[in-house]
Amino acid sequence: MIPEKMPEWLDVLIQRLSGLDVFDGKIPNHVLVNEYEAGQGIMPHEDGPLFHPVISTLNIGSYTFLDFYYHISDGTSQAESCAEQERYFMSLFLQPRSLLLIKSDMYNRFLHGIGPKTQDVITDKIGNLGFCDASVGEVMERQRRISLTIRHVPHTLKVKLKLGKT
Ligand SMILES: O=C(O)CCC(=O)C(=O)O
Ligand SMILES: [Fe+2]
C-alpha cells in the first residue's frame, strides 16, 4: 500500500477512533467506503492477514445485518458442508451510527458477509439483539447504507504517490 494523506473529514473520525485505543496504540491508515442500495450485499469473505488483528466499521444510513459463516476448513460439523446456508453461524445487527469492531475469533474463525436483501425478519440468531432496538418477529426494510471500514495496515511503502503533472 502506498500512503496518501487522509481527507480532513476522515482524519477527524480516525483521531476519535484512535482515542478509543482499539488499535493497540496504532493510528488507522486505511479506509474503505462501501455504498449499498437496498438489496445489495457483499459475499461471505475473510479480510485476510493484511488488516489483522482488528477491523472497525462505522455504519451510516440504513441498518443492516452482518452474517458470519464457518470456514470450510474449520473442523466443526457445520463447516463440513459447502452449502453457505449450512455454514451460517449468526448475524450481528448493525444499527445506524454504530461502530462495529471485529477481532479475535470473529476475525480469525469466521467469514462475514451481507445478504442481498431488501427486507429482514428479526430472529433469535442475532447475537447482539439484547443491545438493539428490535424484537424477534419484527419486519424491517433496508435503505441505502454507507459503511466506512477503518483499518490499520502495518506495512506501507515508503514512497509518495504523485498524481497529475510530472
Ligand atoms: O460494509 C460492511 O459493513 C462490510 C464491508 C466488508 O466486509 C469489507 O469491505 O471487507
Ligand atoms: Fe470484510
mmCIF file with all atom_site columns, C-alpha atoms and ligand atoms in Angstrom:
data_model
loop_
_atom_site.group_PDB
_atom_site.id
_atom_site.type_symbol
_atom_site.label_atom_id
_atom_site.label_alt_id
_atom_site.label_comp_id
_atom_site.label_asym_id
_atom_site.label_entity_id
_atom_site.label_seq_id
_atom_site.pdbx_PDB_ins_code
_atom_site.Cartn_x
_atom_site.Cartn_y
_atom_site.Cartn_z
_atom_site.occupancy
_atom_site.B_iso_or_equiv
_atom_site.pdbx_formal_charge
_atom_site.auth_seq_id
_atom_site.auth_comp_id
_atom_site.auth_asym_id
_atom_site.auth_atom_id
_atom_site.pdbx_PDB_model_num
ATOM   1   C  CA . MET A 1 1   ? 0.000   0.000   0.000   1.00 0.00 ? 1   MET A CA 1
ATOM   2   C  CA . ILE A 1 2   ? 1.273   3.463   -0.903  1.00 0.00 ? 2   ILE A CA 1
ATOM   3   C  CA . PRO A 1 3   ? 0.452   6.032   1.813   1.00 0.00 ? 3   PRO A CA 1
ATOM   4   C  CA . GLU A 1 4   ? -1.575  9.136   0.936   1.00 0.00 ? 4   GLU A CA 1
ATOM   5   C  CA . LYS A 1 5   ? -2.807  11.980  3.118   1.00 0.00 ? 5   LYS A CA 1
ATOM   6   C  CA . MET A 1 6   ? -6.251  11.283  4.623   1.00 0.00 ? 6   MET A CA 1
ATOM   7   C  CA . PRO A 1 7   ? -9.023  13.755  3.764   1.00 0.00 ? 7   PRO A CA 1
ATOM   8   C  CA . GLU A 1 8   ? -9.708  16.012  6.730   1.00 0.00 ? 8   GLU A CA 1
ATOM   9   C  CA . TRP A 1 9   ? -13.213 14.649  7.397   1.00 0.00 ? 9   TRP A CA 1
ATOM   10  C  CA . LEU A 1 10  ? -11.794 11.139  7.701   1.00 0.00 ? 10  LEU A CA 1
ATOM   11  C  CA . ASP A 1 11  ? -8.913  12.312  9.830   1.00 0.00 ? 11  ASP A CA 1
ATOM   12  C  CA . VAL A 1 12  ? -11.406 13.593  12.409  1.00 0.00 ? 12  VAL A CA 1
ATOM   13  C  CA . LEU A 1 13  ? -13.018 10.140  12.603  1.00 0.00 ? 13  LEU A CA 1
ATOM   14  C  CA . ILE A 1 14  ? -9.659  8.380   12.731  1.00 0.00 ? 14  ILE A CA 1
ATOM   15  C  CA . GLN A 1 15  ? -8.488  10.577  15.610  1.00 0.00 ? 15  GLN A CA 1
ATOM   16  C  CA . ARG A 1 16  ? -11.666 9.770   17.551  1.00 0.00 ? 16  ARG A CA 1
ATOM   17  C  CA . LEU A 1 17  ? -11.264 6.053   16.902  1.00 0.00 ? 17  LEU A CA 1
ATOM   18  C  CA . SER A 1 18  ? -7.621  6.148   17.921  1.00 0.00 ? 18  SER A CA 1
ATOM   19  C  CA . GLY A 1 19  ? -8.749  7.696   21.198  1.00 0.00 ? 19  GLY A CA 1
ATOM   20  C  CA . LEU A 1 20  ? -10.731 4.516   21.932  1.00 0.00 ? 20  LEU A CA 1
ATOM   21  C  CA . ASP A 1 21  ? -7.461  2.588   21.880  1.00 0.00 ? 21  ASP A CA 1
ATOM   22  C  CA . VAL A 1 22  ? -8.812  -0.366  19.946  1.00 0.00 ? 22  VAL A CA 1
ATOM   23  C  CA . PHE A 1 23  ? -5.889  -0.428  17.505  1.00 0.00 ? 23  PHE A CA 1
ATOM   24  C  CA . ASP A 1 24  ? -3.292  -1.242  20.116  1.00 0.00 ? 24  ASP A CA 1
ATOM   25  C  CA . GLY A 1 25  ? -1.855  2.273   20.036  1.00 0.00 ? 25  GLY A CA 1
ATOM   26  C  CA . LYS A 1 26  ? -1.606  2.353   16.237  1.00 0.00 ? 26  LYS A CA 1
ATOM   27  C  CA . ILE A 1 27  ? -3.236  5.021   14.059  1.00 0.00 ? 27  ILE A CA 1
ATOM   28  C  CA . PRO A 1 28  ? -5.549  3.552   11.381  1.00 0.00 ? 28  PRO A CA 1
ATOM   29  C  CA . ASN A 1 29  ? -4.235  4.306   7.878   1.00 0.00 ? 29  ASN A CA 1
ATOM   30  C  CA . HIS A 1 30  ? -6.725  2.582   5.567   1.00 0.00 ? 30  HIS A CA 1
ATOM   31  C  CA . VAL A 1 31  ? -10.389 3.422   4.957   1.00 0.00 ? 31  VAL A CA 1
ATOM   32  C  CA . LEU A 1 32  ? -12.725 1.601   2.589   1.00 0.00 ? 32  LEU A CA 1
ATOM   33  C  CA . VAL A 1 33  ? -16.016 3.328   1.745   1.00 0.00 ? 33  VAL A CA 1
ATOM   34  C  CA . ASN A 1 34  ? -18.782 0.984   0.572   1.00 0.00 ? 34  ASN A CA 1
ATOM   35  C  CA . GLU A 1 35  ? -22.236 2.051   -0.562  1.00 0.00 ? 35  GLU A CA 1
ATOM   36  C  CA . TYR A 1 36  ? -25.150 -0.399  -0.624  1.00 0.00 ? 36  TYR A CA 1
ATOM   37  C  CA . GLU A 1 37  ? -28.563 0.282   -2.083  1.00 0.00 ? 37  GLU A CA 1
ATOM   38  C  CA . ALA A 1 38  ? -31.361 -1.807  -0.557  1.00 0.00 ? 38  ALA A CA 1
ATOM   39  C  CA . GLY A 1 39  ? -30.947 -5.310  -1.984  1.00 0.00 ? 39  GLY A CA 1
ATOM   40  C  CA . GLN A 1 40  ? -27.183 -5.082  -2.402  1.00 0.00 ? 40  GLN A CA 1
ATOM   41  C  CA . GLY A 1 41  ? -24.810 -7.118  -0.232  1.00 0.00 ? 41  GLY A CA 1
ATOM   42  C  CA . ILE A 1 42  ? -21.305 -8.487  -0.102  1.00 0.00 ? 42  ILE A CA 1
ATOM   43  C  CA . MET A 1 43  ? -20.382 -12.178 -0.461  1.00 0.00 ? 43  MET A CA 1
ATOM   44  C  CA . PRO A 1 44  ? -19.058 -14.015 2.593   1.00 0.00 ? 44  PRO A CA 1
ATOM   45  C  CA . HIS A 1 45  ? -15.300 -13.446 2.768   1.00 0.00 ? 45  HIS A CA 1
ATOM   46  C  CA . GLU A 1 46  ? -12.416 -13.021 5.180   1.00 0.00 ? 46  GLU A CA 1
ATOM   47  C  CA . ASP A 1 47  ? -10.468 -9.790  5.373   1.00 0.00 ? 47  ASP A CA 1
ATOM   48  C  CA . GLY A 1 48  ? -7.215  -11.725 5.473   1.00 0.00 ? 48  GLY A CA 1
ATOM   49  C  CA . PRO A 1 49  ? -3.885  -11.150 7.225   1.00 0.00 ? 49  PRO A CA 1
ATOM   50  C  CA . LEU A 1 50  ? -3.300  -7.625  5.859   1.00 0.00 ? 50  LEU A CA 1
ATOM   51  C  CA . PHE A 1 51  ? -5.634  -5.947  8.348   1.00 0.00 ? 51  PHE A CA 1
ATOM   52  C  CA . HIS A 1 52  ? -5.228  -8.379  11.254  1.00 0.00 ? 52  HIS A CA 1
ATOM   53  C  CA . PRO A 1 53  ? -5.963  -8.236  14.240  1.00 0.00 ? 53  PRO A CA 1
ATOM   54  C  CA . VAL A 1 54  ? -8.873  -5.748  14.219  1.00 0.00 ? 54  VAL A CA 1
ATOM   55  C  CA . ILE A 1 55  ? -11.197 -4.036  11.768  1.00 0.00 ? 55  ILE A CA 1
ATOM   56  C  CA . SER A 1 56  ? -13.648 -1.302  12.637  1.00 0.00 ? 56  SER A CA 1
ATOM   57  C  CA . THR A 1 57  ? -16.719 -0.267  10.689  1.00 0.00 ? 57  THR A CA 1
ATOM   58  C  CA . LEU A 1 58  ? -18.802 2.875   11.047  1.00 0.00 ? 58  LEU A CA 1
ATOM   59  C  CA . ASN A 1 59  ? -22.362 2.334   9.884   1.00 0.00 ? 59  ASN A CA 1
ATOM   60  C  CA . ILE A 1 60  ? -24.102 5.247   8.189   1.00 0.00 ? 60  ILE A CA 1
ATOM   61  C  CA . GLY A 1 61  ? -27.641 5.369   6.798   1.00 0.00 ? 61  GLY A CA 1
ATOM   62  C  CA . SER A 1 62  ? -29.601 2.145   6.929   1.00 0.00 ? 62  SER A CA 1
ATOM   63  C  CA . TYR A 1 63  ? -29.242 -0.643  9.433   1.00 0.00 ? 63  TYR A CA 1
ATOM   64  C  CA . THR A 1 64  ? -28.039 -3.969  8.036   1.00 0.00 ? 64  THR A CA 1
ATOM   65  C  CA . PHE A 1 65  ? -27.106 -7.433  9.196   1.00 0.00 ? 65  PHE A CA 1
ATOM   66  C  CA . LEU A 1 66  ? -23.576 -8.756  9.066   1.00 0.00 ? 66  LEU A CA 1
ATOM   67  C  CA . ASP A 1 67  ? -23.757 -12.530 8.728   1.00 0.00 ? 67  ASP A CA 1
ATOM   68  C  CA . PHE A 1 68  ? -20.999 -14.846 9.958   1.00 0.00 ? 68  PHE A CA 1
ATOM   69  C  CA . TYR A 1 69  ? -20.149 -18.244 8.434   1.00 0.00 ? 69  TYR A CA 1
ATOM   70  C  CA . TYR A 1 70  ? -17.849 -21.092 9.400   1.00 0.00 ? 70  TYR A CA 1
ATOM   71  C  CA . HIS A 1 71  ? -14.787 -21.607 7.212   1.00 0.00 ? 71  HIS A CA 1
ATOM   72  C  CA . ILE A 1 72  ? -14.932 -24.828 5.211   1.00 0.00 ? 72  ILE A CA 1
ATOM   73  C  CA . SER A 1 73  ? -11.671 -25.827 6.930   1.00 0.00 ? 73  SER A CA 1
ATOM   74  C  CA . ASP A 1 74  ? -12.948 -25.023 10.435  1.00 0.00 ? 74  ASP A CA 1
ATOM   75  C  CA . GLY A 1 75  ? -13.174 -28.652 11.522  1.00 0.00 ? 75  GLY A CA 1
ATOM   76  C  CA . THR A 1 76  ? -16.665 -28.336 13.012  1.00 0.00 ? 76  THR A CA 1
ATOM   77  C  CA . SER A 1 77  ? -19.577 -30.352 11.670  1.00 0.00 ? 77  SER A CA 1
ATOM   78  C  CA . GLN A 1 78  ? -21.266 -27.181 10.351  1.00 0.00 ? 78  GLN A CA 1
ATOM   79  C  CA . ALA A 1 79  ? -18.167 -26.358 8.360   1.00 0.00 ? 79  ALA A CA 1
ATOM   80  C  CA . GLU A 1 80  ? -18.016 -29.697 6.565   1.00 0.00 ? 80  GLU A CA 1
ATOM   81  C  CA . SER A 1 81  ? -20.852 -28.657 4.315   1.00 0.00 ? 81  SER A CA 1
ATOM   82  C  CA . CYS A 1 82  ? -20.037 -26.454 1.337   1.00 0.00 ? 82  CYS A CA 1
ATOM   83  C  CA . ALA A 1 83  ? -23.543 -25.008 1.332   1.00 0.00 ? 83  ALA A CA 1
ATOM   84  C  CA . GLU A 1 84  ? -23.475 -21.424 2.562   1.00 0.00 ? 84  GLU A CA 1
ATOM   85  C  CA . GLN A 1 85  ? -26.758 -21.845 4.402   1.00 0.00 ? 85  GLN A CA 1
ATOM   86  C  CA . GLU A 1 86  ? -25.391 -24.745 6.426   1.00 0.00 ? 86  GLU A CA 1
ATOM   87  C  CA . ARG A 1 87  ? -22.206 -22.895 7.340   1.00 0.00 ? 87  ARG A CA 1
ATOM   88  C  CA . TYR A 1 88  ? -24.206 -19.965 8.745   1.00 0.00 ? 88  TYR A CA 1
ATOM   89  C  CA . PHE A 1 89  ? -23.269 -19.183 12.343  1.00 0.00 ? 89  PHE A CA 1
ATOM   90  C  CA . MET A 1 90  ? -25.079 -16.000 13.372  1.00 0.00 ? 90  MET A CA 1
ATOM   91  C  CA . SER A 1 91  ? -25.705 -12.357 12.499  1.00 0.00 ? 91  SER A CA 1
ATOM   92  C  CA . LEU A 1 92  ? -24.991 -9.011  14.113  1.00 0.00 ? 92  LEU A CA 1
ATOM   93  C  CA . PHE A 1 93  ? -27.487 -6.192  13.816  1.00 0.00 ? 93  PHE A CA 1
ATOM   94  C  CA . LEU A 1 94  ? -25.568 -3.108  12.640  1.00 0.00 ? 94  LEU A CA 1
ATOM   95  C  CA . GLN A 1 95  ? -27.524 -0.080  13.745  1.00 0.00 ? 95  GLN A CA 1
ATOM   96  C  CA . PRO A 1 96  ? -27.225 3.332   12.044  1.00 0.00 ? 96  PRO A CA 1
ATOM   97  C  CA . ARG A 1 97  ? -24.440 5.467   13.565  1.00 0.00 ? 97  ARG A CA 1
ATOM   98  C  CA . SER A 1 98  ? -22.948 2.452   15.355  1.00 0.00 ? 98  SER A CA 1
ATOM   99  C  CA . LEU A 1 99  ? -19.345 1.301   15.425  1.00 0.00 ? 99  LEU A CA 1
ATOM   100 C  CA . LEU A 1 100 ? -18.540 -2.360  14.854  1.00 0.00 ? 100 LEU A CA 1
ATOM   101 C  CA . LEU A 1 101 ? -15.248 -3.940  15.902  1.00 0.00 ? 101 LEU A CA 1
ATOM   102 C  CA . ILE A 1 102 ? -14.291 -7.384  14.629  1.00 0.00 ? 102 ILE A CA 1
ATOM   103 C  CA . LYS A 1 103 ? -11.374 -9.145  16.308  1.00 0.00 ? 103 LYS A CA 1
ATOM   104 C  CA . SER A 1 104 ? -10.219 -12.437 17.869  1.00 0.00 ? 104 SER A CA 1
ATOM   105 C  CA . ASP A 1 105 ? -12.384 -15.440 16.927  1.00 0.00 ? 105 ASP A CA 1
ATOM   106 C  CA . MET A 1 106 ? -14.820 -13.334 14.925  1.00 0.00 ? 106 MET A CA 1
ATOM   107 C  CA . TYR A 1 107 ? -11.913 -12.202 12.745  1.00 0.00 ? 107 TYR A CA 1
ATOM   108 C  CA . ASN A 1 108 ? -9.995  -15.470 12.626  1.00 0.00 ? 108 ASN A CA 1
ATOM   109 C  CA . ARG A 1 109 ? -12.612 -18.223 12.646  1.00 0.00 ? 109 ARG A CA 1
ATOM   110 C  CA . PHE A 1 110 ? -15.484 -16.854 10.593  1.00 0.00 ? 110 PHE A CA 1
ATOM   111 C  CA . LEU A 1 111 ? -16.243 -15.397 7.195   1.00 0.00 ? 111 LEU A CA 1
ATOM   112 C  CA . HIS A 1 112 ? -18.504 -12.341 7.114   1.00 0.00 ? 112 HIS A CA 1
ATOM   113 C  CA . GLY A 1 113 ? -20.942 -11.084 4.511   1.00 0.00 ? 113 GLY A CA 1
ATOM   114 C  CA . ILE A 1 114 ? -24.155 -9.153  3.924   1.00 0.00 ? 114 ILE A CA 1
ATOM   115 C  CA . GLY A 1 115 ? -27.092 -10.863 2.219   1.00 0.00 ? 115 GLY A CA 1
ATOM   116 C  CA . PRO A 1 116 ? -28.560 -9.135  -0.869  1.00 0.00 ? 116 PRO A CA 1
ATOM   117 C  CA . LYS A 1 117 ? -31.917 -8.429  0.786   1.00 0.00 ? 117 LYS A CA 1
ATOM   118 C  CA . THR A 1 118 ? -34.397 -5.573  0.871   1.00 0.00 ? 118 THR A CA 1
ATOM   119 C  CA . GLN A 1 119 ? -36.237 -6.805  3.929   1.00 0.00 ? 119 GLN A CA 1
ATOM   120 C  CA . ASP A 1 120 ? -35.396 -8.642  7.151   1.00 0.00 ? 120 ASP A CA 1
ATOM   121 C  CA . VAL A 1 121 ? -37.326 -10.523 9.780   1.00 0.00 ? 121 VAL A CA 1
ATOM   122 C  CA . ILE A 1 122 ? -35.666 -10.307 13.168  1.00 0.00 ? 122 ILE A CA 1
ATOM   123 C  CA . THR A 1 123 ? -34.756 -13.765 14.518  1.00 0.00 ? 123 THR A CA 1
ATOM   124 C  CA . ASP A 1 124 ? -33.105 -15.087 17.660  1.00 0.00 ? 124 ASP A CA 1
ATOM   125 C  CA . LYS A 1 125 ? -29.945 -15.801 15.613  1.00 0.00 ? 125 LYS A CA 1
ATOM   126 C  CA . ILE A 1 126 ? -28.938 -12.167 16.108  1.00 0.00 ? 126 ILE A CA 1
ATOM   127 C  CA . GLY A 1 127 ? -26.064 -12.159 18.549  1.00 0.00 ? 127 GLY A CA 1
ATOM   128 C  CA . ASN A 1 128 ? -26.465 -8.594  19.811  1.00 0.00 ? 128 ASN A CA 1
ATOM   129 C  CA . LEU A 1 129 ? -30.272 -8.452  19.828  1.00 0.00 ? 129 LEU A CA 1
ATOM   130 C  CA . GLY A 1 130 ? -30.328 -7.719  23.534  1.00 0.00 ? 130 GLY A CA 1
ATOM   131 C  CA . PHE A 1 131 ? -28.495 -4.435  22.887  1.00 0.00 ? 131 PHE A CA 1
ATOM   132 C  CA . CYS A 1 132 ? -30.629 -3.297  19.905  1.00 0.00 ? 132 CYS A CA 1
ATOM   133 C  CA . ASP A 1 133 ? -33.918 -1.501  19.295  1.00 0.00 ? 133 ASP A CA 1
ATOM   134 C  CA . ALA A 1 134 ? -35.569 -4.526  17.664  1.00 0.00 ? 134 ALA A CA 1
ATOM   135 C  CA . SER A 1 135 ? -37.526 -7.577  18.740  1.00 0.00 ? 135 SER A CA 1
ATOM   136 C  CA . VAL A 1 136 ? -37.964 -11.108 17.363  1.00 0.00 ? 136 VAL A CA 1
ATOM   137 C  CA . GLY A 1 137 ? -40.584 -11.264 14.595  1.00 0.00 ? 137 GLY A CA 1
ATOM   138 C  CA . GLU A 1 138 ? -40.252 -7.596  13.623  1.00 0.00 ? 138 GLU A CA 1
ATOM   139 C  CA . VAL A 1 139 ? -40.018 -6.910  9.874   1.00 0.00 ? 139 VAL A CA 1
ATOM   140 C  CA . MET A 1 140 ? -37.607 -4.211  8.684   1.00 0.00 ? 140 MET A CA 1
ATOM   141 C  CA . GLU A 1 141 ? -36.947 -2.593  5.290   1.00 0.00 ? 141 GLU A CA 1
ATOM   142 C  CA . ARG A 1 142 ? -33.383 -1.883  4.246   1.00 0.00 ? 142 ARG A CA 1
ATOM   143 C  CA . GLN A 1 143 ? -32.482 1.516   2.792   1.00 0.00 ? 143 GLN A CA 1
ATOM   144 C  CA . ARG A 1 144 ? -29.263 2.961   1.384   1.00 0.00 ? 144 ARG A CA 1
ATOM   145 C  CA . ARG A 1 145 ? -26.292 2.290   3.631   1.00 0.00 ? 145 ARG A CA 1
ATOM   146 C  CA . ILE A 1 146 ? -22.722 3.543   3.638   1.00 0.00 ? 146 ILE A CA 1
ATOM   147 C  CA . SER A 1 147 ? -20.018 1.798   5.593   1.00 0.00 ? 147 SER A CA 1
ATOM   148 C  CA . LEU A 1 148 ? -16.587 3.137   6.452   1.00 0.00 ? 148 LEU A CA 1
ATOM   149 C  CA . THR A 1 149 ? -14.265 0.256   7.190   1.00 0.00 ? 149 THR A CA 1
ATOM   150 C  CA . ILE A 1 150 ? -11.303 1.696   9.036   1.00 0.00 ? 150 ILE A CA 1
ATOM   151 C  CA . ARG A 1 151 ? -8.213  -0.431  9.492   1.00 0.00 ? 151 ARG A CA 1
ATOM   152 C  CA . HIS A 1 152 ? -4.516  -0.349  10.149  1.00 0.00 ? 152 HIS A CA 1
ATOM   153 C  CA . VAL A 1 153 ? -2.154  -1.737  7.527   1.00 0.00 ? 153 VAL A CA 1
ATOM   154 C  CA . PRO A 1 154 ? 1.210   -2.435  9.205   1.00 0.00 ? 154 PRO A CA 1
ATOM   155 C  CA . HIS A 1 155 ? 3.409   -2.413  6.113   1.00 0.00 ? 155 HIS A CA 1
ATOM   156 C  CA . THR A 1 156 ? 3.182   0.535   3.737   1.00 0.00 ? 156 THR A CA 1
ATOM   157 C  CA . LEU A 1 157 ? 5.635   1.520   1.017   1.00 0.00 ? 157 LEU A CA 1
ATOM   158 C  CA . LYS A 1 158 ? 7.933   4.426   1.790   1.00 0.00 ? 158 LYS A CA 1
ATOM   159 C  CA . VAL A 1 159 ? 7.169   6.235   -1.489  1.00 0.00 ? 159 VAL A CA 1
ATOM   160 C  CA . LYS A 1 160 ? 4.734   9.058   -2.162  1.00 0.00 ? 160 LYS A CA 1
ATOM   161 C  CA . LEU A 1 161 ? 2.169   8.753   -4.951  1.00 0.00 ? 161 LEU A CA 1
ATOM   162 C  CA . LYS A 1 162 ? 2.305   11.702  -7.386  1.00 0.00 ? 162 LYS A CA 1
ATOM   163 C  CA . LEU A 1 163 ? -0.818  12.126  -9.470  1.00 0.00 ? 163 LEU A CA 1
ATOM   164 C  CA . GLY A 1 164 ? -1.272  14.649  -12.308 1.00 0.00 ? 164 GLY A CA 1
ATOM   165 C  CA . LYS A 1 165 ? 1.606   16.676  -13.777 1.00 0.00 ? 165 LYS A CA 1
ATOM   166 C  CA . THR A 1 166 ? 5.106   15.205  -13.566 1.00 0.00 ? 166 THR A CA 1
HETATM 167 O  O1 . LIG B 2 .   ? -19.982 -2.910  4.604   1.00 0.00 ? 1   LIG B O1 1
HETATM 168 C  C1 . LIG B 2 .   ? -19.646 -3.597  5.561   1.00 0.00 ? 1   LIG B C1 1
HETATM 169 O  O2 . LIG B 2 .   ? -20.055 -3.394  6.701   1.00 0.00 ? 1   LIG B O2 1
HETATM 170 C  C2 . LIG B 2 .   ? -18.712 -4.757  5.360   1.00 0.00 ? 1   LIG B C2 1
HETATM 171 C  C3 . LIG B 2 .   ? -17.642 -4.489  4.359   1.00 0.00 ? 1   LIG B C3 1
HETATM 172 C  C4 . LIG B 2 .   ? -16.610 -5.565  4.333   1.00 0.00 ? 1   LIG B C4 1
HETATM 173 O  O3 . LIG B 2 .   ? -16.748 -6.607  4.912   1.00 0.00 ? 1   LIG B O3 1
HETATM 174 C  C5 . LIG B 2 .   ? -15.370 -5.355  3.576   1.00 0.00 ? 1   LIG B C5 1
HETATM 175 O  O4 . LIG B 2 .   ? -15.273 -4.377  2.827   1.00 0.00 ? 1   LIG B O4 1
HETATM 176 O  O5 . LIG B 2 .   ? -14.441 -6.168  3.711   1.00 0.00 ? 1   LIG B O5 1
HETATM 177 FE FE . FE  B 3 .   ? -14.878 -7.674  5.081   1.00 0.00 ? 2   FE  B FE 1
#
